[in-house]
Coordinates of C-alpha atoms and ligand atoms in Angstrom, one line a residue:
M294 CA -60.6 -12.0 85.4
C295 CA -60.4 -11.2 81.8
E296 CA -62.9 -10.9 79.1
S297 CA -63.7 -14.1 77.2
Y298 CA -64.2 -14.6 73.5
T299 CA -65.1 -17.8 71.4
V300 CA -63.3 -18.8 68.3
T301 CA -65.4 -19.3 65.2
S302 CA -64.3 -21.1 62.3
V303 CA -65.9 -19.6 59.3
S304 CA -66.1 -21.3 55.8
T305 CA -64.5 -19.2 52.9
T306 CA -63.7 -19.5 49.3
P307 CA -59.9 -19.1 48.4
Y308 CA -58.7 -16.5 46.0
D309 CA -56.1 -17.1 43.4
D310 CA -54.7 -13.5 43.2
Q311 CA -53.1 -12.9 46.8
K312 CA -49.7 -13.2 45.6
P313 CA -47.4 -10.9 47.4
G314 CA -45.4 -8.7 44.9
T315 CA -42.0 -6.9 45.5
S316 CA -43.4 -5.4 48.7
G317 CA -46.6 -7.2 50.0
L318 CA -49.9 -7.6 48.8
R319 CA -51.2 -4.6 46.9
K320 CA -54.6 -4.3 45.3
P321 CA -57.2 -1.6 44.5
T322 CA -58.9 -0.8 47.7
Q323 CA -62.2 -1.9 46.2
V324 CA -60.8 -5.4 46.2
F325 CA -60.5 -5.4 49.8
L326 CA -63.7 -3.7 50.2
T327 CA -66.0 -5.8 47.9
K328 CA -64.5 -9.3 47.7
T329 CA -65.9 -11.3 50.6
N330 CA -63.4 -12.1 53.3
Y331 CA -60.5 -10.8 51.2
T332 CA -58.6 -9.4 54.1
E333 CA -59.6 -12.3 56.5
N334 CA -58.4 -14.8 54.0
F335 CA -55.1 -13.2 53.5
I336 CA -54.3 -12.7 57.3
Q337 CA -55.4 -16.3 57.9
S338 CA -53.1 -17.5 55.3
I339 CA -50.2 -15.6 57.1
M340 CA -51.3 -17.2 60.3
T341 CA -51.3 -20.7 58.8
V342 CA -47.8 -20.2 57.5
I343 CA -46.3 -18.7 60.8
K344 CA -48.0 -21.2 63.0
P345 CA -48.1 -18.9 66.0
S346 CA -46.5 -20.5 69.1
E347 CA -47.4 -19.8 72.5
D348 CA -44.8 -16.9 72.7
C349 CA -45.7 -15.4 69.3
V350 CA -45.7 -11.5 69.3
L351 CA -46.9 -9.5 66.1
V352 CA -46.4 -5.8 65.5
V353 CA -49.1 -4.2 63.6
G354 CA -49.4 -0.8 62.2
G355 CA -49.8 1.2 58.8
D356 CA -49.5 4.5 57.1
G357 CA -52.9 5.7 58.0
R358 CA -54.6 5.1 54.6
Y359 CA -58.3 4.5 53.9
F360 CA -59.2 0.8 55.4
M361 CA -56.2 0.6 57.6
K362 CA -58.2 0.9 60.7
E363 CA -60.6 -1.9 59.6
A364 CA -57.7 -4.0 58.5
V365 CA -56.3 -3.7 62.0
R366 CA -59.6 -4.9 63.5
V367 CA -59.5 -7.9 61.2
I368 CA -55.9 -8.8 62.4
V369 CA -56.7 -8.4 65.9
K370 CA -59.6 -10.9 65.6
V371 CA -58.1 -13.4 63.3
A372 CA -54.6 -13.1 65.2
A373 CA -56.2 -13.7 68.7
A374 CA -58.3 -16.8 67.1
N375 CA -55.0 -18.3 65.7
G376 CA -53.1 -18.3 68.8
V377 CA -51.0 -15.1 68.8
R378 CA -49.8 -14.2 72.3
R379 CA -49.4 -10.6 72.2
L380 CA -50.1 -7.7 69.6
I381 CA -48.3 -4.6 69.7
I382 CA -50.0 -1.9 68.0
G383 CA -49.4 1.6 66.9
Q384 CA -51.7 4.2 68.3
N385 CA -54.6 4.9 66.0
G386 CA -52.9 2.0 64.0
L387 CA -50.2 4.4 63.0
L388 CA -46.7 3.0 62.4
S389 CA -44.1 3.9 59.7
T390 CA -42.5 0.9 57.9
P391 CA -39.2 1.8 59.5
A392 CA -41.0 2.1 63.0
V393 CA -42.5 -1.2 62.5
S394 CA -39.1 -2.7 61.7
C395 CA -37.5 -1.0 64.7
I396 CA -40.1 -2.3 67.2
I397 CA -40.0 -6.0 65.8
R398 CA -36.2 -6.1 66.8
K399 CA -36.4 -4.1 69.8
Y400 CA -39.2 -6.4 71.4
S401 CA -37.9 -9.5 69.7
A402 CA -41.2 -10.0 68.1
T403 CA -42.1 -12.8 65.8
G404 CA -42.9 -10.5 63.1
G405 CA -45.3 -7.6 62.0
I406 CA -48.1 -6.8 59.7
I407 CA -47.7 -3.5 58.0
L408 CA -50.9 -2.0 56.3
T409 CA -49.6 0.2 53.3
A410 CA -49.4 0.4 49.8
S411 CA -46.2 2.5 50.2
H412 CA -46.1 5.4 47.6
N413 CA -49.4 4.3 45.8
P414 CA -52.3 6.7 46.4
G415 CA -55.0 5.7 48.9
G416 CA -58.5 6.0 49.3
P417 CA -61.6 4.0 48.3
N418 CA -60.7 4.4 44.6
A419 CA -57.1 4.1 45.1
D420 CA -54.8 1.3 46.5
F421 CA -54.4 -0.7 49.9
G422 CA -51.9 -3.2 50.9
I423 CA -50.7 -5.6 53.4
K424 CA -47.2 -6.7 54.0
Y425 CA -45.6 -9.4 56.4
N426 CA -42.2 -8.8 58.0
I427 CA -40.3 -11.5 59.6
S428 CA -38.5 -11.5 63.0
N429 CA -35.5 -9.7 61.8
G430 CA -37.8 -6.9 61.1
G431 CA -37.4 -7.0 57.3
P432 CA -39.9 -8.0 54.5
A433 CA -40.6 -11.7 54.4
P434 CA -38.2 -13.3 51.9
S435 CA -39.8 -15.2 48.9
K436 CA -39.8 -18.6 50.3
V437 CA -42.5 -17.1 53.1
T438 CA -44.5 -15.0 50.7
D439 CA -44.6 -17.9 48.3
A440 CA -45.9 -20.2 51.1
I441 CA -48.5 -17.6 52.0
Y442 CA -49.7 -17.4 48.3
E443 CA -50.0 -21.3 48.3
V444 CA -51.9 -21.4 51.4
S445 CA -54.3 -18.5 50.2
K446 CA -55.1 -20.5 47.0
Q447 CA -56.4 -23.3 48.9
L448 CA -57.8 -21.9 52.1
N449 CA -61.4 -23.1 53.1
T450 CA -61.7 -21.7 56.5
Y451 CA -60.5 -18.9 58.6
D452 CA -60.5 -18.8 62.5
I453 CA -62.0 -15.5 64.0
C454 CA -62.8 -14.0 67.5
K455 CA -65.7 -12.1 66.0
D456 CA -66.8 -10.1 68.9
L457 CA -63.2 -9.1 70.0
E458 CA -63.1 -5.1 69.5
I459 CA -60.4 -3.1 70.9
D460 CA -59.8 0.4 71.4
I461 CA -56.6 1.5 69.4
S462 CA -57.1 5.1 70.1
T463 CA -55.5 5.0 73.7
I464 CA -52.1 4.1 74.5
G465 CA -52.2 1.3 77.0
H466 CA -52.5 -2.4 77.9
Q467 CA -55.5 -4.9 77.5
S468 CA -55.7 -8.5 78.0
F469 CA -58.5 -11.0 76.7
C470 CA -59.1 -14.8 77.1
I471 CA -59.6 -16.8 74.2
G472 CA -61.4 -20.2 73.7
E473 CA -62.4 -22.7 76.3
N474 CA -58.9 -23.0 77.8
K475 CA -58.8 -19.2 78.4
R476 CA -55.7 -18.8 76.4
K477 CA -54.6 -15.3 77.2
V478 CA -53.9 -12.6 74.7
D479 CA -52.2 -9.2 75.4
I480 CA -52.7 -6.2 73.4
D481 CA -50.4 -3.1 73.8
V482 CA -51.3 0.1 72.0
I483 CA -47.9 2.0 72.0
S484 CA -46.9 5.5 70.8
S485 CA -46.3 5.5 67.1
V486 CA -43.1 7.4 67.6
A487 CA -41.4 6.8 70.9
D488 CA -39.4 3.7 69.9
Y489 CA -38.3 5.0 66.6
L490 CA -37.2 8.3 68.1
T491 CA -35.2 6.6 70.7
L492 CA -33.4 4.5 68.0
M493 CA -32.5 7.7 66.1
K494 CA -31.2 9.5 69.1
D495 CA -28.9 6.4 69.5
I496 CA -27.8 6.7 65.9
F497 CA -27.2 10.4 65.5
D498 CA -25.8 13.2 67.9
F499 CA -29.0 15.1 68.5
P500 CA -27.6 17.7 70.7
A501 CA -24.8 18.5 68.2
L502 CA -27.4 18.7 65.5
K503 CA -29.6 21.0 67.3
N504 CA -26.8 23.3 67.9
Y505 CA -25.7 23.3 64.4
I506 CA -29.2 24.1 63.2
H507 CA -29.5 26.8 65.6
D508 CA -26.0 28.3 65.1
K509 CA -26.3 28.3 61.3
K510 CA -29.9 29.4 61.5
L511 CA -30.7 26.7 58.9
K512 CA -34.4 26.5 57.6
L513 CA -35.5 23.1 56.9
R514 CA -38.6 21.8 55.3
F515 CA -39.8 18.3 55.6
D516 CA -42.9 17.3 53.5
A517 CA -44.6 14.1 54.5
L518 CA -47.0 14.3 51.6
H519 CA -49.9 13.6 54.1
G520 CA -48.3 10.2 54.9
V521 CA -47.3 8.7 58.2
I522 CA -44.2 10.5 58.6
G523 CA -45.9 13.7 59.7
P524 CA -46.1 12.9 63.5
Y525 CA -42.2 11.6 63.4
A526 CA -41.1 14.6 61.5
K527 CA -42.6 16.8 64.1
S528 CA -41.0 15.0 66.9
V529 CA -37.7 14.8 65.4
L530 CA -37.5 18.5 63.8
C531 CA -39.6 20.5 66.1
D532 CA -39.5 18.9 69.6
E533 CA -36.0 17.5 69.5
L534 CA -34.0 19.8 67.0
G535 CA -35.8 23.1 67.8
C536 CA -37.0 23.7 64.4
S537 CA -40.2 25.8 63.9
Q538 CA -43.5 24.4 63.2
D539 CA -43.2 25.9 59.6
S540 CA -40.5 23.4 58.9
L541 CA -43.3 21.0 58.5
A542 CA -45.4 20.5 55.2
H543 CA -48.4 18.1 54.8
C544 CA -47.6 16.5 58.1
V545 CA -51.1 15.6 59.2
P546 CA -51.7 11.9 57.9
K547 CA -54.6 11.8 55.6
E548 CA -56.6 8.6 54.5
D549 CA -56.2 9.8 50.9
F550 CA -52.9 11.6 51.3
G551 CA -54.9 14.9 50.2
G552 CA -55.8 13.1 46.8
S553 CA -52.3 12.9 45.4
H554 CA -49.4 10.4 45.2
P555 CA -47.6 10.1 48.4
D556 CA -44.4 9.5 46.4
P557 CA -41.3 11.5 47.1
N558 CA -39.9 12.4 43.5
L559 CA -39.7 15.5 41.3
T560 CA -43.1 14.9 39.8
Y561 CA -45.1 14.2 43.0
A562 CA -43.2 16.1 45.7
R563 CA -43.4 19.3 43.2
D564 CA -44.6 21.5 46.1
L565 CA -41.4 20.8 48.1
V566 CA -39.3 21.5 45.1
Q567 CA -41.0 24.8 44.4
E568 CA -40.8 25.9 48.1
M569 CA -37.0 25.0 47.9
E570 CA -36.4 26.9 44.7
K571 CA -37.6 30.1 46.5
G572 CA -34.2 29.9 48.2
V573 CA -35.5 30.3 51.8
H574 CA -34.9 26.9 53.0
D575 CA -31.5 25.2 53.2
F576 CA -32.4 21.5 53.4
G577 CA -35.7 19.8 52.3
A578 CA -36.8 16.2 52.4
A579 CA -40.1 14.5 51.3
F580 CA -41.1 11.1 52.3
D581 CA -43.7 8.5 50.9
G582 CA -46.8 7.1 52.6
D583 CA -45.3 4.8 54.9
G584 CA -42.2 6.7 55.5
D585 CA -39.3 4.5 53.9
R586 CA -38.6 6.5 51.0
N587 CA -37.0 10.0 50.7
M588 CA -36.2 12.8 48.3
L589 CA -33.6 15.3 49.4
I590 CA -33.4 18.8 48.1
G591 CA -30.8 21.6 48.8
K592 CA -31.2 25.3 48.7
N593 CA -32.5 26.9 45.6
G594 CA -34.1 23.4 44.7
F595 CA -30.6 21.6 44.2
Y596 CA -31.8 18.0 43.7
V597 CA -29.9 15.0 45.1
S598 CA -30.2 11.8 43.1
P599 CA -30.9 8.8 45.4
C600 CA -28.1 7.2 43.7
D601 CA -25.8 10.1 44.5
S602 CA -27.2 10.2 47.9
L603 CA -26.2 6.7 48.8
A604 CA -22.7 7.0 47.3
I605 CA -22.2 10.3 49.2
I606 CA -23.4 8.7 52.6
A607 CA -21.0 5.9 52.2
N608 CA -18.4 8.3 51.4
N609 CA -19.0 10.4 54.4
Y610 CA -19.8 7.5 56.8
E611 CA -17.7 8.8 59.6
A612 CA -20.0 11.8 60.0
I613 CA -22.6 9.4 61.3
P614 CA -21.9 8.2 64.9
Y615 CA -23.5 4.9 64.5
F616 CA -21.2 4.1 61.7
R617 CA -18.3 5.4 63.7
K618 CA -19.0 3.3 66.5
N619 CA -19.8 0.1 64.4
G620 CA -17.7 0.6 61.4
L621 CA -19.0 0.3 57.8
K622 CA -18.8 -3.6 57.2
G623 CA -20.1 -3.5 53.4
V624 CA -22.1 -1.5 51.0
A625 CA -24.8 -2.8 48.6
R626 CA -27.3 -1.4 46.0
S627 CA -30.1 -2.9 43.8
M628 CA -29.0 -3.8 40.3
P629 CA -30.8 -0.9 38.5
T630 CA -29.2 1.7 41.0
S631 CA -26.4 3.8 39.5
G632 CA -22.8 2.7 39.8
A633 CA -21.9 5.8 42.0
L634 CA -21.8 3.6 45.1
D635 CA -19.2 1.1 43.5
R636 CA -16.6 3.9 42.9
V637 CA -16.9 4.8 46.8
A638 CA -16.7 1.1 47.8
A639 CA -13.5 0.7 45.6
K640 CA -12.0 3.8 47.2
L641 CA -12.8 2.8 50.8
Q642 CA -12.0 -1.0 50.1
K643 CA -15.3 -2.1 51.3
S644 CA -17.4 -5.1 50.0
M645 CA -20.1 -4.1 47.5
Y646 CA -23.0 -6.3 46.7
E647 CA -25.4 -5.9 43.8
T648 CA -28.8 -7.3 44.6
P649 CA -32.2 -7.6 42.8
T650 CA -34.7 -4.9 43.1
G651 CA -36.5 -4.8 46.5
W652 CA -35.4 -4.4 50.1
K653 CA -35.9 -8.1 51.2
F654 CA -32.7 -8.9 49.3
F655 CA -30.5 -6.8 51.7
G656 CA -31.6 -8.7 54.9
N657 CA -29.6 -11.7 54.9
L658 CA -26.3 -9.9 54.2
M659 CA -27.2 -7.5 57.2
D660 CA -28.1 -10.5 59.5
A661 CA -24.8 -12.0 58.6
G662 CA -22.9 -8.6 59.6
Q663 CA -21.7 -8.1 56.0
L664 CA -23.6 -5.1 55.3
S665 CA -24.1 -1.6 56.8
L666 CA -25.3 0.7 54.1
C667 CA -27.5 0.1 51.0
G668 CA -29.9 1.7 48.9
E669 CA -31.9 1.8 45.7
E670 CA -32.6 4.3 43.0
S671 CA -36.3 4.2 43.9
F672 CA -35.6 6.8 46.8
G673 CA -34.8 4.2 49.3
T674 CA -31.8 4.5 51.6
G675 CA -30.9 2.7 54.9
S676 CA -28.6 0.9 57.0
D677 CA -28.5 -2.1 59.2
H678 CA -30.1 -0.2 62.1
I679 CA -33.3 -1.8 61.0
R680 CA -34.3 -4.2 58.1
E681 CA -36.3 -1.7 56.0
K682 CA -35.3 1.5 53.9
D683 CA -35.6 4.7 56.3
G684 CA -36.6 8.1 55.0
L685 CA -36.2 10.0 58.1
W686 CA -32.8 8.2 58.8
A687 CA -31.7 9.3 55.4
A688 CA -32.5 13.0 56.2
L689 CA -30.8 12.9 59.4
A690 CA -27.7 11.2 57.7
W691 CA -27.5 13.9 55.5
L692 CA -27.8 16.6 58.0
S693 CA -25.0 15.0 59.9
I694 CA -22.9 15.0 56.7
L695 CA -23.7 18.8 56.1
M696 CA -22.7 19.5 59.8
H697 CA -19.5 17.4 59.4
A698 CA -18.3 19.0 56.2
N699 CA -19.7 22.4 57.1
A700 CA -20.9 22.9 53.7
D701 CA -24.3 23.1 51.8
V702 CA -26.2 20.3 50.1
E703 CA -24.9 21.5 46.5
Q704 CA -21.3 21.9 47.7
V705 CA -21.2 18.3 49.0
V706 CA -22.7 16.8 46.0
K707 CA -20.4 18.7 43.5
Q708 CA -17.4 17.9 45.6
H709 CA -18.2 14.2 45.2
W710 CA -18.6 14.5 41.5
R711 CA -15.1 16.1 41.3
E712 CA -13.6 13.3 43.3
F713 CA -15.4 10.4 41.7
G714 CA -16.9 11.6 38.4
R715 CA -20.7 11.6 38.0
N716 CA -23.1 8.7 37.4
C717 CA -26.0 10.3 35.7
F718 CA -29.1 8.4 36.2
T719 CA -32.7 8.5 35.1
R720 CA -35.7 6.0 35.3
Y721 CA -38.6 6.1 32.9
D722 CA -41.7 4.6 34.1
Y723 CA -44.5 3.4 31.6
E724 CA -47.5 3.1 33.9
Q725 CA -50.6 1.1 33.4
V726 CA -49.4 -0.3 30.0
D727 CA -51.4 -3.1 28.5
V728 CA -50.2 -6.4 30.0
V729 CA -49.6 -8.2 26.7
A730 CA -47.6 -5.1 25.3
A731 CA -45.3 -4.8 28.3
N732 CA -44.7 -8.7 27.9
N733 CA -43.8 -8.1 24.3
V734 CA -41.2 -5.7 25.2
M735 CA -39.8 -7.9 27.6
S736 CA -39.9 -11.0 25.4
G737 CA -38.2 -8.9 22.6
L738 CA -35.3 -8.1 24.9
K739 CA -35.0 -11.5 26.2
A740 CA -34.7 -12.9 22.7
Y741 CA -31.5 -10.9 22.3
V742 CA -30.4 -12.4 25.7
E743 CA -31.1 -15.8 24.3
N744 CA -29.4 -15.3 21.0
Q745 CA -26.7 -12.8 21.8
S746 CA -26.9 -11.4 18.4
L747 CA -26.3 -7.8 19.6
L748 CA -23.0 -8.6 21.3
N749 CA -20.3 -6.1 20.1
T750 CA -22.5 -4.0 18.1
E751 CA -22.4 -0.3 17.8
H752 CA -25.3 2.1 18.5
T753 CA -24.9 5.6 17.6
S754 CA -26.9 8.7 18.7
Q755 CA -26.3 12.2 18.8
S756 CA -22.5 11.6 17.8
H757 CA -22.1 9.2 20.7
T758 CA -21.4 5.5 19.9
F759 CA -22.1 3.0 22.4
V760 CA -20.9 -0.7 22.1
I761 CA -22.9 -3.5 23.7
K762 CA -20.5 -5.7 25.8
T763 CA -23.1 -7.5 27.9
F764 CA -26.9 -8.3 27.3
D765 CA -28.2 -10.6 30.1
D766 CA -31.2 -11.2 32.3
F767 CA -29.9 -10.4 36.0
E768 CA -29.7 -13.4 38.2
Y769 CA -28.6 -13.3 41.7
T770 CA -27.3 -15.8 44.3
D771 CA -27.7 -14.8 47.7
P772 CA -24.1 -15.1 49.3
I773 CA -25.6 -16.2 52.7
D774 CA -28.3 -18.8 51.9
Q775 CA -27.4 -19.5 48.2
S776 CA -31.0 -19.0 47.2
V777 CA -31.4 -17.9 43.5
A778 CA -33.4 -15.1 41.9
K779 CA -33.7 -15.5 38.3
N780 CA -35.2 -12.9 35.7
Q781 CA -34.5 -9.8 37.9
G782 CA -34.3 -7.4 34.9
V783 CA -32.6 -7.3 31.5
R784 CA -29.3 -5.5 31.5
I785 CA -27.6 -4.1 28.7
I786 CA -23.9 -2.9 29.6
F787 CA -21.9 -0.7 27.1
G788 CA -18.3 -0.7 26.8
D789 CA -17.8 2.7 28.7
G790 CA -19.6 1.3 31.6
S791 CA -23.0 2.9 30.9
R792 CA -26.0 0.6 31.6
V793 CA -29.6 0.4 30.4
I794 CA -32.0 -1.9 32.4
F795 CA -35.4 -3.0 31.7
R796 CA -37.9 -4.6 34.1
L797 CA -41.4 -5.0 34.9
S798 CA -42.7 -3.5 38.3
G799 CA -43.7 -5.8 40.9
T800 CA -45.7 -3.4 43.0
G801 CA -48.6 -2.2 40.8
S802 CA -52.0 -3.1 41.6
S803 CA -53.3 -3.5 38.1
G804 CA -52.0 -3.4 34.5
A805 CA -48.4 -3.4 33.8
T806 CA -45.6 -0.9 34.5
I807 CA -42.3 -1.0 32.5
R808 CA -39.4 0.6 34.2
M809 CA -36.4 1.8 31.9
Y810 CA -33.3 2.7 33.9
I811 CA -30.3 4.6 32.5
D812 CA -27.0 4.9 34.0
S813 CA -24.3 6.9 32.2
Y814 CA -21.1 8.0 33.6
I815 CA -19.3 11.4 33.1
S816 CA -15.7 11.6 34.3
S817 CA -14.5 14.0 36.8
D818 CA -12.5 16.1 34.2
A819 CA -15.2 16.4 31.5
E820 CA -16.6 19.6 30.7
N821 CA -20.1 18.7 31.3
L822 CA -19.6 17.5 34.7
E823 CA -22.1 19.8 36.5
A824 CA -24.4 20.3 33.3
S825 CA -28.0 19.2 33.2
A826 CA -28.3 15.5 33.8
E827 CA -31.3 15.3 31.1
E828 CA -28.9 16.5 28.4
A829 CA -26.2 14.1 29.3
L830 CA -28.7 11.2 29.3
K831 CA -30.2 11.9 25.9
P832 CA -28.0 9.8 23.8
L833 CA -28.2 6.6 25.8
V834 CA -32.1 7.1 26.4
E835 CA -32.5 7.3 22.6
V836 CA -30.4 4.1 22.1
A837 CA -32.5 2.2 24.9
L838 CA -35.9 3.2 23.3
R839 CA -34.6 1.9 19.9
L840 CA -33.4 -1.3 21.3
S841 CA -36.4 -2.2 23.4
K842 CA -38.9 -0.7 20.9
I843 CA -41.1 0.5 23.7
P844 CA -43.0 3.2 21.6
Q845 CA -43.7 0.6 19.0
F846 CA -45.0 -2.1 21.4
T847 CA -46.9 0.0 23.7
G848 CA -48.1 3.0 21.7
R849 CA -46.4 5.3 24.2
E850 CA -44.6 8.2 23.0
A851 CA -43.4 9.3 26.4
P852 CA -43.3 7.7 29.9
T853 CA -45.9 8.5 32.5
V854 CA -43.2 9.6 35.1
I855 CA -39.5 10.3 34.9
T856 CA -37.4 10.4 37.9
Ligands
G1P283 C1 -40.5 -0.5 43.5 C2 -39.1 -0.1 43.3 C3 -38.2 -0.8 44.2 C4 -38.7 -0.9 45.8 C5 -40.1 -1.3 45.8 C6 -40.7 -1.1 47.1 O1 -40.6 -1.9 43.1 O2 -38.6 -0.2 42.1 O3 -36.9 -0.5 44.3 O4 -38.0 -1.7 46.5 O5 -40.9 -0.5 44.8 O6 -40.7 0.4 47.6 P1 -41.1 -2.3 41.5 O7 -42.6 -1.7 41.6 O8 -40.1 -1.7 40.8 O9 -41.2 -3.7 41.7
ZN284 ZN1 -42.7 3.1 51.0

């Protein structure tokens, strides 16, 4: 006998703003709290698109932010009413984004729903988000998210098992019967960490890492910024690799991430940087709210740029047992990410793909067996072990490289520059810009793309002269399914290979964010190879601001965040 629940069809009013962005539907939490049926509508729209079959299995979990548990309750009720056969839910609703991807793949699930707004702050006055992932474990491609959006705009009813309440605090199995024909729904509440940990132990050599940390008396510091990675970091670092509890900072997930941005960069993970600057710890890492991003810091606060990190992992892929076993099939980076990876790919004679911003563009190449390692400048690094970027994986990859090279972080990075030269990279974010002003910046740039009037013109700053060789709007044709993504960012490429890129963010919850990316190359024999990146980038930054007229259009003298 199983407990029975009836399905109710509830009338609702559709919303016209449930369009998923770069990474799912992200809105101020107040939108979810105050707009009637906002969550129910969106979950129903997902259900209508995926049309759950009788063997439909969904994985559900999130980063622990405010409203997550409420959203899990809604998902259970709406999914059960719509015919989902089985739900696999992280204990207390907690699952990192990489863990969801891992679990979807491991249990051959139909897909997953991730409750997160990633690195955006959380709480009643911050952001919330819902993201759908498909059966390969990766973010739903545009054709799926577009279909969800179309349904959401016309939705008049949703189905729900109103009284179906489950306990998500205890690991275990529960079964329910739905509707007149007593359709069975199974709900498994699972450990947030166990499956992911098993995968990491397959990929890396944990016993060797443990010995290495012990023998070298390495002191590690992982800062979860109060996001979901806390329990994973504890399990990997303390339980498996034998590090002491003081390796863990901000590792208890909080609904509001302690009131700050759970975004691992030099601005928001300042605490980790300051700790590392003291020179006590050898290797530090910070992660974002849902655990897919990472920032890596060496002793004395030596910062590893995410673009360099990707290139260095590629160049040292043999330090990672997973790649030793499976080979490195190809590498990829998002278009704005620096060209450091390209140089390694050329040396290793591996295929190199340049994709639009957003992890979803890597999925097809990975599924087709053409891509093993990829990353984005936005602190995202990962491999084809799952279909999301993976913060903890990146930290373990680096530990493996340090062990293999028997060197510290700074030595490994500087050695890389000496071999390949150095791509200095920076990103300027202008957040919460007036939408009209942001559009004016972009239309101004697009006019140059149209008329090509700046081609071959010279632009001088601080005695550096840059000649424009390409001025285009990045367009990508997926090599696997031939789908075309247009308008993916305005690109200016100069004669010396330096690049400047402009695009509008697709993850903000309100207003507009302009991102300006600068990638400038210093050759390996240059005197300023190890000098401050900021200095090296100054001339190009000035040219970029002049060409885009960002200060004039937006009234902003300086960006909100520089990474
Ligand atoms: C940002 C990053 C992008 C990343 C995404 C999700 O998107 O730029 O690289 O994939 O967050 O983490 P954006 O806001 O620029 O659209
Ligand atoms: Zn994230």
